[in-house]
Amino acid sequence: MPGRAAPGAWSADMAGRPSLRGAVPDSATVVSIPSEPAAGRNDTDAPEAQDPGREGEPHSRHRDACLGSTDKEPKAGATAEGRAPTELGTLGVELTDPAGGFQSLLPRPCQVLVLLNPRGGKGKALKLFRSHVQPLLAQADVSFTLMLTERRNHARELVQAEELGRWDALVVMSGDGVMHEVVNGLMERPDWETAIRKPLCSLPAGSGNALAASLNHYAGYEQVTNEDLLTNCTRLLCCRHLAPMSLLSLHMASGLRVFSVLSLAWGFIADVDIESEKFRRLGEMRFTLGTILRLAALRTYQGRLAYLPVGQVVSKMPTSRALDRQDLQGPVDTHLVPLEEPVPSHWTVVPEQDFVLVLALLHSHLGSEMFAAPMGHREAGAMHLFYVRAGVSRAMLLRLFLAMEKGRHMECNCPYLVYVPVVAFRLEPRDGKGMFAVDGELMASETVQGQVHPNYFWMVGGHVESPPSREPQPPPSQKPQQTPPPEEPL
């Protein structure tokens, strides 16, 4: 892999001393580091990295110490022994070593492209990269080229034009929004079927960091935030293990197709996410402040919600001719019918039409301190669907969000909160009211439907999902989880 910057790039040695080499191309700042890491040369304000023999240790205590589990280490065994999935969704994606065998490890040494948003979160991402990430990468034989994004959708544009064959992985150091840009940029390329096979890595430097928090959780590490979470995720990159991830395909009434790596929210959660954007400099505290402000002026939203529960999946494709169109890039959504048609008869239609929030979530966390799905890692091809019906009190809603930090909100005995694992869903807001947030990014409020595609792309992580299946296996119970006791005051 080449270790040089493109013409007109910033270059730097391991001490971080830049030298300008011409005009910066396409408004992107690039820093190139040689493939041979320089020993003993860190930033003057950077902590010394631990010795290479400990590069797999997390910054925080491992949950083994708390749970006594024998299966909480990052799952290196299955992947190293060739038992990782041999297929990702409908693409049949495989990673092969030079000898032609299957592998789910990044090579050593390896070359990665780092896309860093210097304005994400509190605006300290570049400083954190130099102090917490760069020393560990140097010891792990991970050389990198650093590219700074400068505007919204810049990362999307960069990966659309990038020669992906130069890199062993794409590393995103920002919040969840830039990872959303990267995945959609890959899926918009003419060679999308090949492009989406490029392994991705999330290094948290935004406000929410839900995807990184989920990967941290799957690896068996304690729930941590800020620099501790960044260090844990960096060590996962140094360990090089890959895990397959599901992708949520969304179709909007306007004809737009979007791919989500994390979540779709409507109502209260979307309001907090989008309206707290002006408090971005507060970091994760922006969500706490946004929650308090929205509770003070609690809204309800009218709409129709339907979903395909896990266990009600029909193997055959819908018969509508509209799904035979070949002008849409990406996988075929076999469980969806056109939005102009009613949902199939085997779907569940929620009778209520007044909601406080609806959330479709692919992973365990909705933020670094929001353990939204404590019921366990969903099998491939399924997602968590939560909704809260109108009538919930402000006191109970506050209790739910406070309990979510430790994943105990399902124990609050709230009869308005419903949870069900699903494969697909449709949401029809009435009169276009409310905001949609897809991976934290604002979307127009319009009818939307989506389905999960299992094991569709690779991410750096210490967890290996269950063996891939085109149809998820039903859990013991398919009834929505809802607590019947009456609501109690806070």
mmCIF file of N, CA and C in Angstrom, residues 69-125:
data_model
loop_
_atom_site.group_PDB
_atom_site.id
_atom_site.type_symbol
_atom_site.label_atom_id
_atom_site.label_comp_id
_atom_site.label_asym_id
_atom_site.label_seq_id
_atom_site.Cartn_x
_atom_site.Cartn_y
_atom_site.Cartn_z
ATOM 1 N N SER A 69 -17.772 -13.685 32.991
ATOM 2 C CA SER A 69 -18.051 -14.391 31.744
ATOM 3 C C SER A 69 -16.778 -14.991 31.188
ATOM 4 N N THR A 70 -16.937 -16.123 30.542
ATOM 5 C CA THR A 70 -15.796 -16.740 29.870
ATOM 6 C C THR A 70 -15.797 -16.448 28.388
ATOM 7 N N ASP A 71 -16.760 -15.647 27.933
ATOM 8 C CA ASP A 71 -16.885 -15.391 26.499
ATOM 9 C C ASP A 71 -17.087 -13.916 26.231
ATOM 10 N N LYS A 72 -16.317 -13.071 26.933
ATOM 11 C CA LYS A 72 -16.485 -11.641 26.772
ATOM 12 C C LYS A 72 -15.269 -10.972 26.153
ATOM 13 N N GLU A 73 -14.229 -11.732 25.885
ATOM 14 C CA GLU A 73 -13.095 -11.135 25.192
ATOM 15 C C GLU A 73 -13.487 -10.821 23.764
ATOM 16 N N PRO A 74 -12.845 -9.831 23.129
ATOM 17 C CA PRO A 74 -13.116 -9.615 21.703
ATOM 18 C C PRO A 74 -12.957 -10.931 20.951
ATOM 19 N N LYS A 75 -13.945 -11.260 20.164
ATOM 20 C CA LYS A 75 -14.044 -12.599 19.598
ATOM 21 C C LYS A 75 -13.009 -12.831 18.506
ATOM 22 N N ALA A 76 -11.768 -13.029 18.919
ATOM 23 C CA ALA A 76 -10.713 -13.253 17.943
ATOM 24 C C ALA A 76 -10.727 -14.680 17.421
ATOM 25 N N GLY A 77 -11.126 -15.624 18.274
ATOM 26 C CA GLY A 77 -10.988 -17.015 17.902
ATOM 27 C C GLY A 77 -11.748 -17.410 16.663
ATOM 28 N N ALA A 78 -13.021 -17.072 16.639
ATOM 29 C CA ALA A 78 -13.848 -17.522 15.515
ATOM 30 C C ALA A 78 -13.383 -16.927 14.211
ATOM 31 N N THR A 79 -13.018 -15.655 14.235
ATOM 32 C CA THR A 79 -12.604 -15.038 12.986
ATOM 33 C C THR A 79 -11.242 -15.534 12.548
ATOM 34 N N ALA A 80 -10.322 -15.683 13.488
ATOM 35 C CA ALA A 80 -8.984 -16.109 13.116
ATOM 36 C C ALA A 80 -8.972 -17.533 12.596
ATOM 37 N N GLU A 81 -9.943 -18.339 13.051
ATOM 38 C CA GLU A 81 -9.979 -19.728 12.624
ATOM 39 C C GLU A 81 -10.850 -19.944 11.397
ATOM 40 N N GLY A 82 -11.316 -18.840 10.814
ATOM 41 C CA GLY A 82 -12.035 -18.980 9.565
ATOM 42 C C GLY A 82 -13.505 -19.298 9.715
ATOM 43 N N ARG A 83 -14.103 -19.007 10.913
ATOM 44 C CA ARG A 83 -15.508 -19.314 11.096
ATOM 45 C C ARG A 83 -16.373 -18.074 10.995
ATOM 46 N N ALA A 84 -15.824 -16.991 10.524
ATOM 47 C CA ALA A 84 -16.633 -15.799 10.336
ATOM 48 C C ALA A 84 -17.527 -15.993 9.122
ATOM 49 N N PRO A 85 -18.544 -15.125 8.979
ATOM 50 C CA PRO A 85 -19.470 -15.304 7.859
ATOM 51 C C PRO A 85 -18.773 -15.303 6.510
ATOM 52 N N THR A 86 -19.232 -16.145 5.637
ATOM 53 C CA THR A 86 -18.681 -16.198 4.291
ATOM 54 C C THR A 86 -19.534 -15.413 3.320
ATOM 55 N N GLU A 87 -20.575 -14.750 3.845
ATOM 56 C CA GLU A 87 -21.494 -14.062 2.966
ATOM 57 C C GLU A 87 -22.034 -12.854 3.697
ATOM 58 N N LEU A 88 -22.165 -11.738 3.030
ATOM 59 C CA LEU A 88 -22.748 -10.548 3.611
ATOM 60 C C LEU A 88 -23.979 -10.193 2.808
ATOM 61 N N GLY A 89 -25.137 -10.382 3.421
ATOM 62 C CA GLY A 89 -26.377 -10.033 2.760
ATOM 63 C C GLY A 89 -26.513 -10.729 1.421
ATOM 64 N N THR A 90 -26.849 -9.960 0.393
ATOM 65 C CA THR A 90 -27.056 -10.531 -0.925
ATOM 66 C C THR A 90 -25.809 -10.457 -1.796
ATOM 67 N N LEU A 91 -24.720 -9.926 -1.230
ATOM 68 C CA LEU A 91 -23.545 -9.712 -2.072
ATOM 69 C C LEU A 91 -22.584 -10.886 -2.085
ATOM 70 N N GLY A 92 -22.681 -11.771 -1.114
ATOM 71 C CA GLY A 92 -21.714 -12.847 -1.028
ATOM 72 C C GLY A 92 -20.315 -12.312 -0.816
ATOM 73 N N VAL A 93 -20.166 -11.333 0.082
ATOM 74 C CA VAL A 93 -18.892 -10.666 0.270
ATOM 75 C C VAL A 93 -17.928 -11.562 1.025
ATOM 76 N N GLU A 94 -16.732 -11.668 0.549
ATOM 77 C CA GLU A 94 -15.697 -12.420 1.238
ATOM 78 C C GLU A 94 -14.403 -11.621 1.204
ATOM 79 N N LEU A 95 -13.601 -11.803 2.246
ATOM 80 C CA LEU A 95 -12.267 -11.251 2.264
ATOM 81 C C LEU A 95 -11.300 -12.407 2.164
ATOM 82 N N THR A 96 -10.350 -12.323 1.274
ATOM 83 C CA THR A 96 -9.433 -13.434 1.081
ATOM 84 C C THR A 96 -8.006 -12.977 1.286
ATOM 85 N N ASP A 97 -7.204 -13.863 1.821
ATOM 86 C CA ASP A 97 -5.790 -13.558 1.984
ATOM 87 C C ASP A 97 -5.065 -13.881 0.679
ATOM 88 N N PRO A 98 -3.768 -13.547 0.592
ATOM 89 C CA PRO A 98 -3.046 -13.776 -0.669
ATOM 90 C C PRO A 98 -3.063 -15.224 -1.125
ATOM 91 N N ALA A 99 -3.200 -16.144 -0.187
ATOM 92 C CA ALA A 99 -3.202 -17.557 -0.568
ATOM 93 C C ALA A 99 -4.567 -18.008 -1.057
ATOM 94 N N GLY A 100 -5.553 -17.111 -0.985
ATOM 95 C CA GLY A 100 -6.873 -17.456 -1.479
ATOM 96 C C GLY A 100 -7.818 -17.955 -0.415
ATOM 97 N N GLY A 101 -7.359 -18.045 0.843
ATOM 98 C CA GLY A 101 -8.212 -18.525 1.917
ATOM 99 C C GLY A 101 -9.060 -17.408 2.502
ATOM 100 N N PHE A 102 -10.068 -17.811 3.311
ATOM 101 C CA PHE A 102 -10.950 -16.822 3.924
ATOM 102 C C PHE A 102 -10.266 -16.203 5.134
ATOM 103 N N GLN A 103 -10.489 -14.907 5.337
ATOM 104 C CA GLN A 103 -9.953 -14.262 6.530
ATOM 105 C C GLN A 103 -10.828 -13.087 6.900
ATOM 106 N N SER A 104 -10.900 -12.803 8.190
ATOM 107 C CA SER A 104 -11.652 -11.656 8.670
ATOM 108 C C SER A 104 -10.785 -10.822 9.596
ATOM 109 N N LEU A 105 -9.559 -10.669 9.205
ATOM 110 C CA LEU A 105 -8.606 -9.824 9.907
ATOM 111 C C LEU A 105 -7.995 -8.849 8.908
ATOM 112 N N LEU A 106 -7.766 -7.634 9.348
ATOM 113 C CA LEU A 106 -6.977 -6.719 8.534
ATOM 114 C C LEU A 106 -5.535 -7.196 8.517
ATOM 115 N N PRO A 107 -4.805 -6.956 7.443
ATOM 116 C CA PRO A 107 -3.418 -7.432 7.377
ATOM 117 C C PRO A 107 -2.525 -6.648 8.326
ATOM 118 N N ARG A 108 -1.372 -7.189 8.607
ATOM 119 C CA ARG A 108 -0.346 -6.500 9.395
ATOM 120 C C ARG A 108 0.962 -6.551 8.643
ATOM 121 N N PRO A 109 1.540 -5.413 8.315
ATOM 122 C CA PRO A 109 1.031 -4.050 8.532
ATOM 123 C C PRO A 109 -0.129 -3.744 7.578
ATOM 124 N N CYS A 110 -0.854 -2.670 7.875
ATOM 125 C CA CYS A 110 -1.943 -2.277 7.002
ATOM 126 C C CYS A 110 -1.951 -0.765 6.823
ATOM 127 N N GLN A 111 -2.631 -0.333 5.787
ATOM 128 C CA GLN A 111 -2.715 1.076 5.425
ATOM 129 C C GLN A 111 -4.179 1.483 5.440
ATOM 130 N N VAL A 112 -4.510 2.540 6.181
ATOM 131 C CA VAL A 112 -5.895 2.977 6.290
ATOM 132 C C VAL A 112 -6.006 4.451 5.917
ATOM 133 N N LEU A 113 -7.186 4.805 5.429
ATOM 134 C CA LEU A 113 -7.518 6.198 5.180
ATOM 135 C C LEU A 113 -8.396 6.676 6.327
ATOM 136 N N VAL A 114 -7.965 7.720 7.015
ATOM 137 C CA VAL A 114 -8.711 8.270 8.144
ATOM 138 C C VAL A 114 -9.436 9.531 7.689
ATOM 139 N N LEU A 115 -10.755 9.527 7.785
ATOM 140 C CA LEU A 115 -11.575 10.702 7.500
ATOM 141 C C LEU A 115 -11.970 11.313 8.840
ATOM 142 N N LEU A 116 -11.447 12.481 9.127
ATOM 143 C CA LEU A 116 -11.628 13.107 10.429
ATOM 144 C C LEU A 116 -12.382 14.417 10.285
ATOM 145 N N ASN A 117 -13.413 14.590 11.085
ATOM 146 C CA ASN A 117 -14.182 15.829 11.117
ATOM 147 C C ASN A 117 -13.664 16.704 12.248
ATOM 148 N N PRO A 118 -12.893 17.738 11.959
ATOM 149 C CA PRO A 118 -12.277 18.546 13.027
ATOM 150 C C PRO A 118 -13.291 19.373 13.808
ATOM 151 N N ARG A 119 -14.520 19.491 13.310
ATOM 152 C CA ARG A 119 -15.529 20.291 14.003
ATOM 153 C C ARG A 119 -16.542 19.435 14.740
ATOM 154 N N GLY A 120 -16.389 18.122 14.699
ATOM 155 C CA GLY A 120 -17.335 17.249 15.373
ATOM 156 C C GLY A 120 -17.244 17.371 16.884
ATOM 157 N N GLY A 121 -18.358 17.123 17.565
ATOM 158 C CA GLY A 121 -18.373 17.169 19.024
ATOM 159 C C GLY A 121 -17.919 18.515 19.553
ATOM 160 N N LYS A 122 -16.921 18.488 20.403
ATOM 161 C CA LYS A 122 -16.391 19.719 20.995
ATOM 162 C C LYS A 122 -15.299 20.355 20.139
ATOM 163 N N GLY A 123 -15.063 19.821 18.953
ATOM 164 C CA GLY A 123 -14.065 20.414 18.063
ATOM 165 C C GLY A 123 -12.636 20.047 18.398
ATOM 166 N N LYS A 124 -12.436 18.942 19.102
ATOM 167 C CA LYS A 124 -11.082 18.550 19.522
ATOM 168 C C LYS A 124 -10.615 17.259 18.859
ATOM 169 N N ALA A 125 -11.253 16.874 17.765
ATOM 170 C CA ALA A 125 -10.957 15.574 17.167
ATOM 171 C C ALA A 125 -9.501 15.457 16.713
#
